[in-house]
Amino acid sequence: MKTWLITGASSGLGRLMCEMLLARGDRVFASVRRETVLDDMREKYGERLQVLVLDLSHTATIRPAVEAAFAQAGHIDIVVSNAAYGLFGAAEELSDTQIERQIATNLTGSIQLIRSVIPFMRQQGGGRIVQVSSEGGQIAYPDFSLYHATKWGIEGFVEAVRQEVSTFGIDFLLVEPGPTATKFAAGLDIAEALPVYRDTASGKLRAALLSGEFAITGDAVKTVAAMIAAADAANPPLRLPLGSSAYNNIKAALKIRMDALQAIKAVAYGADREE
């Protein structure tokens, strides 16, 4: 039996992960913004599910919740930083309030969660932190600029921190799902459209998304099963793309970047100091 701490457990991949872990006999500390949202699971699984009230967009709530979880659990094997949402709209269409909330939840909140967890994992001799990112941590769609800013940002943060804490037995897994059949799209914070963007790439994606024409290829159950299998593995990869869309999109984007990089090798080397 393993002990997990999972944020964003009220719906989507987070809730499904809780259900699958509890069903196999593990113990879960699940963070939600409304305590009663998991009452059905608490009734079914009893003490093996502990519910924490936590809002990642409010930094002051993070450390006390993490301290309480580790104090009660004694040892937490895996922490899953899953809480996030999507902000949709061309950069010009977004309000300052929307931008601040997106960054506070997806980026600052995830950073502060990881910072809060590290001392406890260090003291217990190790552990694993699973950061749920997205294919959007390596590629970019129009209308998701702020969402991408948070996902690219958290991936860079994890890349650095994993080097800082590897000596303590703490490792990381970045999960990068593509479009998956959850309620993510229904939970999008959609900015009011500006007519000037109607015939641009931004407007075309907005129309496809709102009409249901945007392809959703990922299966939520298979995605979570793959996440759990990787988190259980002795030596998982740092990055785990999930779904054919994620794999193909990331592969194509990396090739474009590599080709562009190689094309400017001489320019890059030309900026070195003379020996």
PDB file of C-alpha atoms in Angstrom:
ATOM      1  CA  MET A   1       0.000   0.000   0.000  1.00  0.00           C
ATOM      2  CA  LYS A   2       1.292   3.415  -0.991  1.00  0.00           C
ATOM      3  CA  THR A   3       0.273   6.801   0.333  1.00  0.00           C
ATOM      4  CA  TRP A   4      -0.497   9.578  -2.151  1.00  0.00           C
ATOM      5  CA  LEU A   5      -1.225  13.289  -1.905  1.00  0.00           C
ATOM      6  CA  ILE A   6      -3.226  14.510  -4.908  1.00  0.00           C
ATOM      7  CA  THR A   7      -4.315  18.083  -5.616  1.00  0.00           C
ATOM      8  CA  GLY A   8      -7.247  18.977  -7.830  1.00  0.00           C
ATOM      9  CA  ALA A   9      -9.080  15.799  -6.836  1.00  0.00           C
ATOM     10  CA  SER A  10     -12.637  17.040  -7.192  1.00  0.00           C
ATOM     11  CA  SER A  11     -13.008  16.199 -10.897  1.00  0.00           C
ATOM     12  CA  GLY A  12     -11.277  15.082 -14.069  1.00  0.00           C
ATOM     13  CA  LEU A  13      -8.019  13.164 -13.963  1.00  0.00           C
ATOM     14  CA  GLY A  14      -7.477  13.932 -10.261  1.00  0.00           C
ATOM     15  CA  ARG A  15     -10.761  12.386  -9.133  1.00  0.00           C
ATOM     16  CA  LEU A  16     -10.316   9.410 -11.429  1.00  0.00           C
ATOM     17  CA  MET A  17      -6.831   8.818 -10.042  1.00  0.00           C
ATOM     18  CA  CYS A  18      -8.177   8.869  -6.489  1.00  0.00           C
ATOM     19  CA  GLU A  19     -10.831   6.311  -7.399  1.00  0.00           C
ATOM     20  CA  MET A  20      -8.359   3.969  -9.081  1.00  0.00           C
ATOM     21  CA  LEU A  21      -5.822   4.168  -6.259  1.00  0.00           C
ATOM     22  CA  LEU A  22      -8.400   3.618  -3.533  1.00  0.00           C
ATOM     23  CA  ALA A  23      -9.895   0.702  -5.443  1.00  0.00           C
ATOM     24  CA  ARG A  24      -6.514  -1.061  -5.472  1.00  0.00           C
ATOM     25  CA  GLY A  25      -6.018  -0.519  -1.731  1.00  0.00           C
ATOM     26  CA  ASP A  26      -3.813   2.565  -1.479  1.00  0.00           C
ATOM     27  CA  ARG A  27      -4.264   5.498   0.880  1.00  0.00           C
ATOM     28  CA  VAL A  28      -5.000   8.952  -0.560  1.00  0.00           C
ATOM     29  CA  PHE A  29      -4.889  12.485   0.801  1.00  0.00           C
ATOM     30  CA  ALA A  30      -7.007  14.424  -1.675  1.00  0.00           C
ATOM     31  CA  SER A  31      -7.075  18.199  -1.860  1.00  0.00           C
ATOM     32  CA  VAL A  32     -10.219  19.985  -3.013  1.00  0.00           C
ATOM     33  CA  ARG A  33     -11.675  23.458  -2.696  1.00  0.00           C
ATOM     34  CA  ARG A  34     -15.022  22.189  -1.329  1.00  0.00           C
ATOM     35  CA  GLU A  35     -14.754  19.501   1.335  1.00  0.00           C
ATOM     36  CA  THR A  36     -18.070  17.773   0.584  1.00  0.00           C
ATOM     37  CA  VAL A  37     -17.312  17.096  -3.083  1.00  0.00           C
ATOM     38  CA  LEU A  38     -15.734  13.712  -2.252  1.00  0.00           C
ATOM     39  CA  ASP A  39     -18.317  12.561   0.304  1.00  0.00           C
ATOM     40  CA  ASP A  40     -19.329   9.614  -1.873  1.00  0.00           C
ATOM     41  CA  MET A  41     -15.769   8.277  -1.919  1.00  0.00           C
ATOM     42  CA  ARG A  42     -15.268   8.917   1.782  1.00  0.00           C
ATOM     43  CA  GLU A  43     -18.365   6.860   2.539  1.00  0.00           C
ATOM     44  CA  LYS A  44     -17.068   4.003   0.385  1.00  0.00           C
ATOM     45  CA  TYR A  45     -13.410   3.950   1.422  1.00  0.00           C
ATOM     46  CA  GLY A  46     -13.461   5.347   4.945  1.00  0.00           C
ATOM     47  CA  GLU A  47     -10.152   6.283   6.567  1.00  0.00           C
ATOM     48  CA  ARG A  48      -8.082   5.430   3.502  1.00  0.00           C
ATOM     49  CA  LEU A  49      -9.327   8.700   1.964  1.00  0.00           C
ATOM     50  CA  GLN A  50      -8.474  11.909   3.785  1.00  0.00           C
ATOM     51  CA  VAL A  51      -9.803  15.161   2.328  1.00  0.00           C
ATOM     52  CA  LEU A  52      -7.868  18.430   2.545  1.00  0.00           C
ATOM     53  CA  VAL A  53      -9.345  21.820   1.736  1.00  0.00           C
ATOM     54  CA  LEU A  54      -6.810  23.652  -0.383  1.00  0.00           C
ATOM     55  CA  ASP A  55      -6.927  26.349  -3.067  1.00  0.00           C
ATOM     56  CA  LEU A  56      -3.635  26.576  -4.936  1.00  0.00           C
ATOM     57  CA  SER A  57      -4.419  30.120  -6.022  1.00  0.00           C
ATOM     58  CA  HIS A  58      -4.140  31.142  -2.348  1.00  0.00           C
ATOM     59  CA  THR A  59      -0.541  30.443  -1.345  1.00  0.00           C
ATOM     60  CA  ALA A  60      -1.233  30.814   2.377  1.00  0.00           C
ATOM     61  CA  THR A  61      -3.414  27.682   2.346  1.00  0.00           C
ATOM     62  CA  ILE A  62      -0.783  25.397   0.810  1.00  0.00           C
ATOM     63  CA  ARG A  63       1.859  24.905   3.497  1.00  0.00           C
ATOM     64  CA  PRO A  64      -0.591  24.234   6.384  1.00  0.00           C
ATOM     65  CA  ALA A  65      -2.424  21.626   4.290  1.00  0.00           C
ATOM     66  CA  VAL A  66       0.827  19.897   3.314  1.00  0.00           C
ATOM     67  CA  GLU A  67       2.059  19.939   6.925  1.00  0.00           C
ATOM     68  CA  ALA A  68      -1.215  18.418   8.111  1.00  0.00           C
ATOM     69  CA  ALA A  69      -1.076  15.676   5.498  1.00  0.00           C
ATOM     70  CA  PHE A  70       2.483  14.613   6.317  1.00  0.00           C
ATOM     71  CA  ALA A  71       1.804  14.828  10.056  1.00  0.00           C
ATOM     72  CA  GLN A  72      -1.175  12.517   9.754  1.00  0.00           C
ATOM     73  CA  ALA A  73       0.307  10.177   7.161  1.00  0.00           C
ATOM     74  CA  GLY A  74       3.776   9.902   8.653  1.00  0.00           C
ATOM     75  CA  HIS A  75       5.145   9.106   5.198  1.00  0.00           C
ATOM     76  CA  ILE A  76       3.828  10.101   1.773  1.00  0.00           C
ATOM     77  CA  ASP A  77       5.291   8.197  -1.149  1.00  0.00           C
ATOM     78  CA  ILE A  78       3.975  10.202  -4.093  1.00  0.00           C
ATOM     79  CA  VAL A  79       2.667  13.752  -4.416  1.00  0.00           C
ATOM     80  CA  VAL A  80       0.623  14.517  -7.537  1.00  0.00           C
ATOM     81  CA  SER A  81       0.410  18.208  -8.416  1.00  0.00           C
ATOM     82  CA  ASN A  82      -2.681  18.086 -10.598  1.00  0.00           C
ATOM     83  CA  ALA A  83      -4.792  21.152  -9.784  1.00  0.00           C
ATOM     84  CA  ALA A  84      -5.064  23.472 -12.790  1.00  0.00           C
ATOM     85  CA  TYR A  85      -7.482  24.940 -15.266  1.00  0.00           C
ATOM     86  CA  GLY A  86      -7.366  26.495 -18.725  1.00  0.00           C
ATOM     87  CA  LEU A  87      -7.688  30.139 -19.724  1.00  0.00           C
ATOM     88  CA  PHE A  88      -8.780  30.575 -23.342  1.00  0.00           C
ATOM     89  CA  GLY A  89      -8.574  33.605 -25.601  1.00  0.00           C
ATOM     90  CA  ALA A  90      -6.153  35.661 -27.631  1.00  0.00           C
ATOM     91  CA  ALA A  91      -3.657  37.467 -25.395  1.00  0.00           C
ATOM     92  CA  GLU A  92      -5.252  40.814 -26.206  1.00  0.00           C
ATOM     93  CA  GLU A  93      -8.685  39.502 -25.210  1.00  0.00           C
ATOM     94  CA  LEU A  94      -7.673  38.412 -21.710  1.00  0.00           C
ATOM     95  CA  SER A  95      -8.285  40.581 -18.653  1.00  0.00           C
ATOM     96  CA  ASP A  96      -5.626  41.295 -16.031  1.00  0.00           C
ATOM     97  CA  THR A  97      -7.724  39.405 -13.482  1.00  0.00           C
ATOM     98  CA  GLN A  98      -7.900  36.326 -15.685  1.00  0.00           C
ATOM     99  CA  ILE A  99      -4.156  36.390 -16.274  1.00  0.00           C
ATOM    100  CA  GLU A 100      -3.380  36.743 -12.575  1.00  0.00           C
ATOM    101  CA  ARG A 101      -5.684  33.848 -11.665  1.00  0.00           C
ATOM    102  CA  GLN A 102      -4.203  31.576 -14.335  1.00  0.00           C
ATOM    103  CA  ILE A 103      -0.645  32.184 -13.179  1.00  0.00           C
ATOM    104  CA  ALA A 104      -1.550  31.970  -9.480  1.00  0.00           C
ATOM    105  CA  THR A 105      -3.241  28.590  -9.900  1.00  0.00           C
ATOM    106  CA  ASN A 106      -1.214  26.747 -12.521  1.00  0.00           C
ATOM    107  CA  LEU A 107       2.275  28.154 -11.975  1.00  0.00           C
ATOM    108  CA  THR A 108       2.712  29.871  -8.605  1.00  0.00           C
ATOM    109  CA  GLY A 109       0.438  27.363  -6.867  1.00  0.00           C
ATOM    110  CA  SER A 110       2.295  24.376  -8.304  1.00  0.00           C
ATOM    111  CA  ILE A 111       5.651  25.931  -7.410  1.00  0.00           C
ATOM    112  CA  GLN A 112       4.587  26.587  -3.832  1.00  0.00           C
ATOM    113  CA  LEU A 113       3.152  23.084  -3.467  1.00  0.00           C
ATOM    114  CA  ILE A 114       6.454  21.536  -4.557  1.00  0.00           C
ATOM    115  CA  ARG A 115       8.425  23.884  -2.282  1.00  0.00           C
ATOM    116  CA  SER A 116       6.208  22.886   0.641  1.00  0.00           C
ATOM    117  CA  VAL A 117       6.581  19.164  -0.035  1.00  0.00           C
ATOM    118  CA  ILE A 118      10.366  19.022  -0.475  1.00  0.00           C
ATOM    119  CA  PRO A 119      11.389  19.462   3.220  1.00  0.00           C
ATOM    120  CA  PHE A 120       9.122  16.596   4.287  1.00  0.00           C
ATOM    121  CA  MET A 121      10.332  14.274   1.533  1.00  0.00           C
ATOM    122  CA  ARG A 122      13.904  15.192   2.340  1.00  0.00           C
ATOM    123  CA  GLN A 123      13.353  14.368   6.018  1.00  0.00           C
ATOM    124  CA  GLN A 124      11.680  11.034   5.220  1.00  0.00           C
ATOM    125  CA  GLY A 125      14.510  10.024   2.897  1.00  0.00           C
ATOM    126  CA  GLY A 126      12.929  10.546  -0.515  1.00  0.00           C
ATOM    127  CA  GLY A 127       9.766  10.476  -2.530  1.00  0.00           C
ATOM    128  CA  ARG A 128       8.334  11.195  -5.940  1.00  0.00           C
ATOM    129  CA  ILE A 129       6.582  14.326  -7.189  1.00  0.00           C
ATOM    130  CA  VAL A 130       4.323  13.965 -10.211  1.00  0.00           C
ATOM    131  CA  GLN A 131       3.626  17.281 -11.916  1.00  0.00           C
ATOM    132  CA  VAL A 132       0.701  17.118 -14.313  1.00  0.00           C
ATOM    133  CA  SER A 133       1.711  19.342 -17.186  1.00  0.00           C
ATOM    134  CA  SER A 134       0.335  19.009 -20.717  1.00  0.00           C
ATOM    135  CA  GLU A 135       1.438  18.627 -24.301  1.00  0.00           C
ATOM    136  CA  GLY A 136       1.035  22.393 -23.916  1.00  0.00           C
ATOM    137  CA  GLY A 137       4.243  22.371 -21.878  1.00  0.00           C
ATOM    138  CA  GLN A 138       6.210  21.733 -25.066  1.00  0.00           C
ATOM    139  CA  ILE A 139       3.970  23.028 -27.883  1.00  0.00           C
ATOM    140  CA  ALA A 140       1.624  25.987 -28.272  1.00  0.00           C
ATOM    141  CA  TYR A 141      -1.850  26.571 -29.673  1.00  0.00           C
ATOM    142  CA  PRO A 142      -3.298  30.016 -30.353  1.00  0.00           C
ATOM    143  CA  ASP A 143      -5.720  31.195 -27.625  1.00  0.00           C
ATOM    144  CA  PHE A 144      -3.885  29.302 -24.886  1.00  0.00           C
ATOM    145  CA  SER A 145      -0.962  31.714 -24.461  1.00  0.00           C
ATOM    146  CA  LEU A 146      -1.317  32.097 -20.685  1.00  0.00           C
ATOM    147  CA  TYR A 147      -2.021  28.417 -20.160  1.00  0.00           C
ATOM    148  CA  HIS A 148       1.134  27.635 -22.121  1.00  0.00           C
ATOM    149  CA  ALA A 149       3.079  30.209 -20.119  1.00  0.00           C
ATOM    150  CA  THR A 150       2.212  28.321 -16.933  1.00  0.00           C
ATOM    151  CA  LYS A 151       2.915  24.862 -18.341  1.00  0.00           C
ATOM    152  CA  TRP A 152       6.206  25.789 -20.011  1.00  0.00           C
ATOM    153  CA  GLY A 153       7.079  27.609 -16.785  1.00  0.00           C
ATOM    154  CA  ILE A 154       6.381  24.699 -14.452  1.00  0.00           C
ATOM    155  CA  GLU A 155       8.361  22.349 -16.690  1.00  0.00           C
ATOM    156  CA  GLY A 156      11.395  24.619 -16.475  1.00  0.00           C
ATOM    157  CA  PHE A 157      10.976  24.843 -12.705  1.00  0.00           C
ATOM    158  CA  VAL A 158      10.840  21.059 -12.372  1.00  0.00           C
ATOM    159  CA  GLU A 159      13.890  20.592 -14.635  1.00  0.00           C
ATOM    160  CA  ALA A 160      15.927  22.780 -12.280  1.00  0.00           C
ATOM    161  CA  VAL A 161      14.571  21.550  -8.954  1.00  0.00           C
ATOM    162  CA  ARG A 162      15.052  17.871  -9.790  1.00  0.00           C
ATOM    163  CA  GLN A 163      18.789  18.578 -10.045  1.00  0.00           C
ATOM    164  CA  GLU A 164      18.747  20.320  -6.672  1.00  0.00           C
ATOM    165  CA  VAL A 165      17.043  17.500  -4.762  1.00  0.00           C
ATOM    166  CA  SER A 166      18.121  14.285  -6.501  1.00  0.00           C
ATOM    167  CA  THR A 167      20.765  13.695  -3.812  1.00  0.00           C
ATOM    168  CA  PHE A 168      17.957  13.461  -1.253  1.00  0.00           C
ATOM    169  CA  GLY A 169      16.177  10.640  -3.119  1.00  0.00           C
ATOM    170  CA  ILE A 170      13.463  12.928  -4.497  1.00  0.00           C
ATOM    171  CA  ASP A 171      12.586  12.540  -8.145  1.00  0.00           C
ATOM    172  CA  PHE A 172      10.045  14.010 -10.560  1.00  0.00           C
ATOM    173  CA  LEU A 173       7.705  12.914 -13.305  1.00  0.00           C
ATOM    174  CA  LEU A 174       6.215  15.407 -15.772  1.00  0.00           C
ATOM    175  CA  VAL A 175       2.988  14.082 -17.275  1.00  0.00           C
ATOM    176  CA  GLU A 176       2.017  15.629 -20.618  1.00  0.00           C
ATOM    177  CA  PRO A 177      -1.461  14.544 -21.739  1.00  0.00           C
ATOM    178  CA  GLY A 178      -2.867  15.682 -25.048  1.00  0.00           C
ATOM    179  CA  PRO A 179      -6.563  16.564 -25.510  1.00  0.00           C
ATOM    180  CA  THR A 180      -8.374  14.089 -23.260  1.00  0.00           C
ATOM    181  CA  ALA A 181     -12.044  13.313 -22.704  1.00  0.00           C
ATOM    182  CA  THR A 182     -12.537  15.033 -19.347  1.00  0.00           C
ATOM    183  CA  LYS A 183     -14.458  18.149 -18.320  1.00  0.00           C
ATOM    184  CA  PHE A 184     -11.403  20.339 -18.979  1.00  0.00           C
ATOM    185  CA  ALA A 185     -13.039  22.068 -21.959  1.00  0.00           C
ATOM    186  CA  ALA A 186     -16.239  22.682 -19.994  1.00  0.00           C
ATOM    187  CA  GLY A 187     -14.173  24.322 -17.252  1.00  0.00           C
ATOM    188  CA  LEU A 188     -12.321  26.711 -19.543  1.00  0.00           C
ATOM    189  CA  ASP A 189     -12.323  30.365 -18.572  1.00  0.00           C
ATOM    190  CA  ILE A 190     -13.164  31.855 -21.984  1.00  0.00           C
ATOM    191  CA  ALA A 191     -12.397  35.494 -22.676  1.00  0.00           C
ATOM    192  CA  GLU A 192     -14.856  37.640 -24.572  1.00  0.00           C
ATOM    193  CA  ALA A 193     -14.022  37.551 -28.271  1.00  0.00           C
ATOM    194  CA  LEU A 194     -12.807  40.595 -30.167  1.00  0.00           C
ATOM    195  CA  PRO A 195     -14.278  40.663 -33.709  1.00  0.00           C
ATOM    196  CA  VAL A 196     -10.902  41.571 -35.192  1.00  0.00           C
ATOM    197  CA  TYR A 197      -9.638  38.031 -34.424  1.00  0.00           C
ATOM    198  CA  ARG A 198     -12.532  36.213 -36.124  1.00  0.00           C
ATOM    199  CA  ASP A 199     -10.614  35.273 -39.292  1.00  0.00           C
ATOM    200  CA  THR A 200      -7.246  34.655 -37.636  1.00  0.00           C
ATOM    201  CA  ALA A 201      -5.773  31.416 -36.286  1.00  0.00           C
ATOM    202  CA  SER A 202      -7.180  32.482 -32.924  1.00  0.00           C
ATOM    203  CA  GLY A 203     -10.711  32.903 -34.245  1.00  0.00           C
ATOM    204  CA  LYS A 204     -10.615  29.634 -36.155  1.00  0.00           C
ATOM    205  CA  LEU A 205      -9.540  27.654 -33.087  1.00  0.00           C
ATOM    206  CA  ARG A 206     -12.222  29.373 -31.002  1.00  0.00           C
ATOM    207  CA  ALA A 207     -14.868  28.336 -33.532  1.00  0.00           C
ATOM    208  CA  ALA A 208     -13.594  24.749 -33.650  1.00  0.00           C
ATOM    209  CA  LEU A 209     -13.501  24.435 -29.878  1.00  0.00           C
ATOM    210  CA  LEU A 210     -16.922  25.943 -29.245  1.00  0.00           C
ATOM    211  CA  SER A 211     -18.544  23.897 -32.022  1.00  0.00           C
ATOM    212  CA  GLY A 212     -17.092  20.624 -30.779  1.00  0.00           C
ATOM    213  CA  GLU A 213     -15.023  20.111 -33.933  1.00  0.00           C
ATOM    214  CA  PHE A 214     -11.709  20.198 -32.037  1.00  0.00           C
ATOM    215  CA  ALA A 215     -10.477  16.600 -31.876  1.00  0.00           C
ATOM    216  CA  ILE A 216     -10.366  14.964 -28.436  1.00  0.00           C
ATOM    217  CA  THR A 217      -8.496  11.692 -28.846  1.00  0.00           C
ATOM    218  CA  GLY A 218      -7.302  10.841 -25.336  1.00  0.00           C
ATOM    219  CA  ASP A 219      -9.110   8.373 -23.067  1.00  0.00           C
ATOM    220  CA  ALA A 220      -9.245   9.520 -19.439  1.00  0.00           C
ATOM    221  CA  VAL A 221      -9.140   6.039 -17.862  1.00  0.00           C
ATOM    222  CA  LYS A 222      -6.198   4.929 -20.000  1.00  0.00           C
ATOM    223  CA  THR A 223      -4.422   8.218 -19.310  1.00  0.00           C
ATOM    224  CA  VAL A 224      -4.726   7.859 -15.537  1.00  0.00           C
ATOM    225  CA  ALA A 225      -3.731   4.185 -15.663  1.00  0.00           C
ATOM    226  CA  ALA A 226      -0.556   5.179 -17.532  1.00  0.00           C
ATOM    227  CA  MET A 227       0.139   7.942 -14.995  1.00  0.00           C
ATOM    228  CA  ILE A 228      -0.168   5.514 -12.090  1.00  0.00           C
ATOM    229  CA  ALA A 229       1.998   2.897 -13.812  1.00  0.00           C
ATOM    230  CA  ALA A 230       4.742   5.472 -14.421  1.00  0.00           C
ATOM    231  CA  ALA A 231       4.505   6.786 -10.860  1.00  0.00           C
ATOM    232  CA  ASP A 232       4.867   3.200  -9.584  1.00  0.00           C
ATOM    233  CA  ALA A 233       7.864   2.448 -11.810  1.00  0.00           C
ATOM    234  CA  ALA A 234      11.367   2.272 -10.377  1.00  0.00           C
ATOM    235  CA  ASN A 235      12.866   4.604 -12.995  1.00  0.00           C
ATOM    236  CA  PRO A 236      10.195   6.470 -14.955  1.00  0.00           C
ATOM    237  CA  PRO A 237      11.100   8.943 -17.701  1.00  0.00           C
ATOM    238  CA  LEU A 238      11.166  12.597 -16.731  1.00  0.00           C
ATOM    239  CA  ARG A 239       8.531  13.401 -19.352  1.00  0.00           C
ATOM    240  CA  LEU A 240       5.547  11.200 -20.165  1.00  0.00           C
ATOM    241  CA  PRO A 241       3.485  12.327 -23.182  1.00  0.00           C
ATOM    242  CA  LEU A 242       0.093  10.601 -23.157  1.00  0.00           C
ATOM    243  CA  GLY A 243      -2.085  10.145 -26.213  1.00  0.00           C
ATOM    244  CA  SER A 244      -1.168  10.004 -29.884  1.00  0.00           C
ATOM    245  CA  SER A 245      -1.892  13.715 -30.277  1.00  0.00           C
ATOM    246  CA  ALA A 246       0.577  14.616 -27.537  1.00  0.00           C
ATOM    247  CA  TYR A 247       3.271  12.321 -28.914  1.00  0.00           C
ATOM    248  CA  ASN A 248       2.903  13.439 -32.529  1.00  0.00           C
ATOM    249  CA  ASN A 249       2.560  17.149 -31.744  1.00  0.00           C
ATOM    250  CA  ILE A 250       5.559  17.194 -29.411  1.00  0.00           C
ATOM    251  CA  LYS A 251       7.681  15.176 -31.838  1.00  0.00           C
ATOM    252  CA  ALA A 252       6.864  17.563 -34.703  1.00  0.00           C
ATOM    253  CA  ALA A 253       7.533  20.641 -32.577  1.00  0.00           C
ATOM    254  CA  LEU A 254      10.880  19.325 -31.353  1.00  0.00           C
ATOM    255  CA  LYS A 255      11.980  18.531 -34.902  1.00  0.00           C
ATOM    256  CA  ILE A 256      11.132  22.044 -36.046  1.00  0.00           C
ATOM    257  CA  ARG A 257      13.076  23.510 -33.134  1.00  0.00           C
ATOM    258  CA  MET A 258      16.058  21.226 -33.702  1.00  0.00           C
ATOM    259  CA  ASP A 259      16.181  22.035 -37.415  1.00  0.00           C
ATOM    260  CA  ALA A 260      15.987  25.753 -36.664  1.00  0.00           C
ATOM    261  CA  LEU A 261      18.724  25.431 -34.029  1.00  0.00           C
ATOM    262  CA  GLN A 262      21.086  23.583 -36.332  1.00  0.00           C
ATOM    263  CA  ALA A 263      20.562  26.225 -39.031  1.00  0.00           C
ATOM    264  CA  ILE A 264      21.976  28.936 -36.776  1.00  0.00           C
ATOM    265  CA  LYS A 265      24.873  26.982 -35.263  1.00  0.00           C
ATOM    266  CA  ALA A 266      27.493  29.208 -36.880  1.00  0.00           C
ATOM    267  CA  VAL A 267      25.781  32.349 -35.589  1.00  0.00           C
ATOM    268  CA  ALA A 268      25.607  30.901 -32.071  1.00  0.00           C
ATOM    269  CA  TYR A 269      29.276  29.857 -32.044  1.00  0.00           C
ATOM    270  CA  GLY A 270      30.205  33.245 -33.476  1.00  0.00           C
ATOM    271  CA  ALA A 271      29.136  34.913 -30.240  1.00  0.00           C
ATOM    272  CA  ASP A 272      31.892  33.185 -28.207  1.00  0.00           C
ATOM    273  CA  ARG A 273      34.899  35.109 -26.870  1.00  0.00           C
ATOM    274  CA  GLU A 274      38.138  34.834 -28.795  1.00  0.00           C
ATOM    275  CA  GLU A 275      40.608  32.506 -27.060  1.00  0.00           C
TER     276      GLU A 275
END
